[in-house]
């Protein structure tokens, strides 16, 4: 599990059913979950979108990638 500002990402695997999943929760400062997104059998790449122009940096920066799934599942980019 890892957090990026108000977004918390959790990844898991069900060995019995061969299912990979990623959950993305949006959480308020007082801990209230306001949004849940679930991705099943999908490789997720989380990118940080920024208006700032930093030297030698892209406006779209990869900050997290799925680690548990294999290479046969489709990929998805989740911008935050």
CSV table of C-alpha atoms in Angstrom, one decimal:
chain,number,residue,atom,x,y,z
A,1,UNK,CA,0.0,0.0,0.0
A,2,UNK,CA,1.3,3.5,-0.9
A,3,UNK,CA,-0.1,7.0,-0.8
A,4,UNK,CA,0.2,10.0,-3.0
A,5,UNK,CA,-1.5,13.0,-1.5
A,6,UNK,CA,-5.2,12.1,-1.1
A,7,UNK,CA,-4.8,8.9,-3.2
A,8,UNK,CA,-4.0,5.5,-1.7
A,9,UNK,CA,-3.0,2.6,-3.9
A,10,UNK,CA,-3.2,-1.1,-2.8
A,11,UNK,CA,-2.3,-4.1,-4.9
A,12,UNK,CA,-3.1,-7.7,-4.3
A,13,UNK,CA,-3.3,-11.2,-5.8
A,14,UNK,CA,-5.8,-14.1,-5.3
A,15,UNK,CA,-3.7,-17.2,-5.8
A,16,UNK,CA,-6.7,-19.6,-5.9
A,17,UNK,CA,-8.4,-17.7,-8.7
A,18,UNK,CA,-5.4,-16.2,-10.5
A,19,UNK,CA,-6.8,-12.7,-10.2
A,20,UNK,CA,-4.6,-9.5,-9.8
A,21,UNK,CA,-6.2,-6.3,-8.5
A,22,UNK,CA,-5.3,-2.7,-7.8
A,23,UNK,CA,-7.5,-0.4,-5.7
A,24,UNK,CA,-7.2,3.4,-5.8
A,25,UNK,CA,-8.9,5.1,-2.9
A,26,UNK,CA,-9.4,8.9,-2.6
A,27,UNK,CA,-9.3,9.8,1.1
A,28,UNK,CA,-10.0,13.2,2.8
A,29,UNK,CA,-7.7,14.7,5.4
A,30,UNK,CA,-9.9,13.2,8.2
A,31,UNK,CA,-9.8,9.7,6.8
A,32,UNK,CA,-13.1,9.5,4.9
A,33,UNK,CA,-13.0,7.5,1.7
A,34,UNK,CA,-14.7,9.5,-1.0
A,35,UNK,CA,-13.9,7.4,-4.1
A,36,UNK,CA,-12.9,3.8,-4.8
A,37,UNK,CA,-11.6,2.6,-8.2
A,38,UNK,CA,-10.9,-1.1,-8.7
A,39,UNK,CA,-8.8,-2.5,-11.5
A,40,UNK,CA,-8.8,-6.3,-12.0
A,41,UNK,CA,-6.4,-8.3,-14.1
A,42,UNK,CA,-4.8,-5.0,-15.3
A,43,UNK,CA,-1.3,-3.7,-14.9
A,44,UNK,CA,-1.6,-0.1,-13.5
A,45,UNK,CA,0.9,2.7,-13.9
A,46,UNK,CA,0.3,5.7,-11.7
A,47,UNK,CA,1.5,9.0,-13.2
A,48,UNK,CA,1.8,12.4,-11.6
A,49,UNK,CA,0.6,15.2,-13.8
A,50,UNK,CA,2.2,18.6,-13.1
A,51,UNK,CA,1.8,22.1,-14.4
A,52,UNK,CA,5.2,23.0,-13.2
A,53,UNK,CA,8.1,22.8,-15.6
A,54,UNK,CA,11.1,21.3,-13.8
A,55,UNK,CA,14.5,21.0,-15.3
A,56,UNK,CA,15.0,17.6,-16.9
A,57,UNK,CA,11.5,16.4,-15.9
A,58,UNK,CA,8.5,15.5,-17.9
A,59,UNK,CA,5.0,16.9,-17.1
A,60,UNK,CA,3.9,13.2,-16.8
A,61,UNK,CA,6.0,11.3,-14.3
A,62,UNK,CA,5.6,7.6,-13.4
A,63,UNK,CA,5.5,7.3,-9.6
A,64,UNK,CA,4.2,3.7,-9.2
A,65,UNK,CA,3.7,0.5,-11.2
A,66,UNK,CA,2.0,-2.8,-10.6
A,67,UNK,CA,4.4,-5.4,-9.4
A,68,UNK,CA,2.3,-8.6,-8.8
A,69,UNK,CA,0.7,-9.2,-12.2
A,70,UNK,CA,2.3,-10.9,-15.1
A,71,UNK,CA,3.0,-9.5,-18.6
A,72,UNK,CA,-0.1,-11.0,-20.2
A,73,UNK,CA,-2.6,-8.5,-18.7
A,74,UNK,CA,-3.5,-5.2,-20.3
A,75,UNK,CA,-1.9,-2.0,-19.1
A,76,UNK,CA,-3.6,1.2,-17.8
A,77,UNK,CA,-2.3,4.6,-16.8
A,78,UNK,CA,-3.9,6.3,-13.8
A,79,UNK,CA,-3.1,10.0,-13.7
A,80,UNK,CA,-3.3,11.8,-10.3
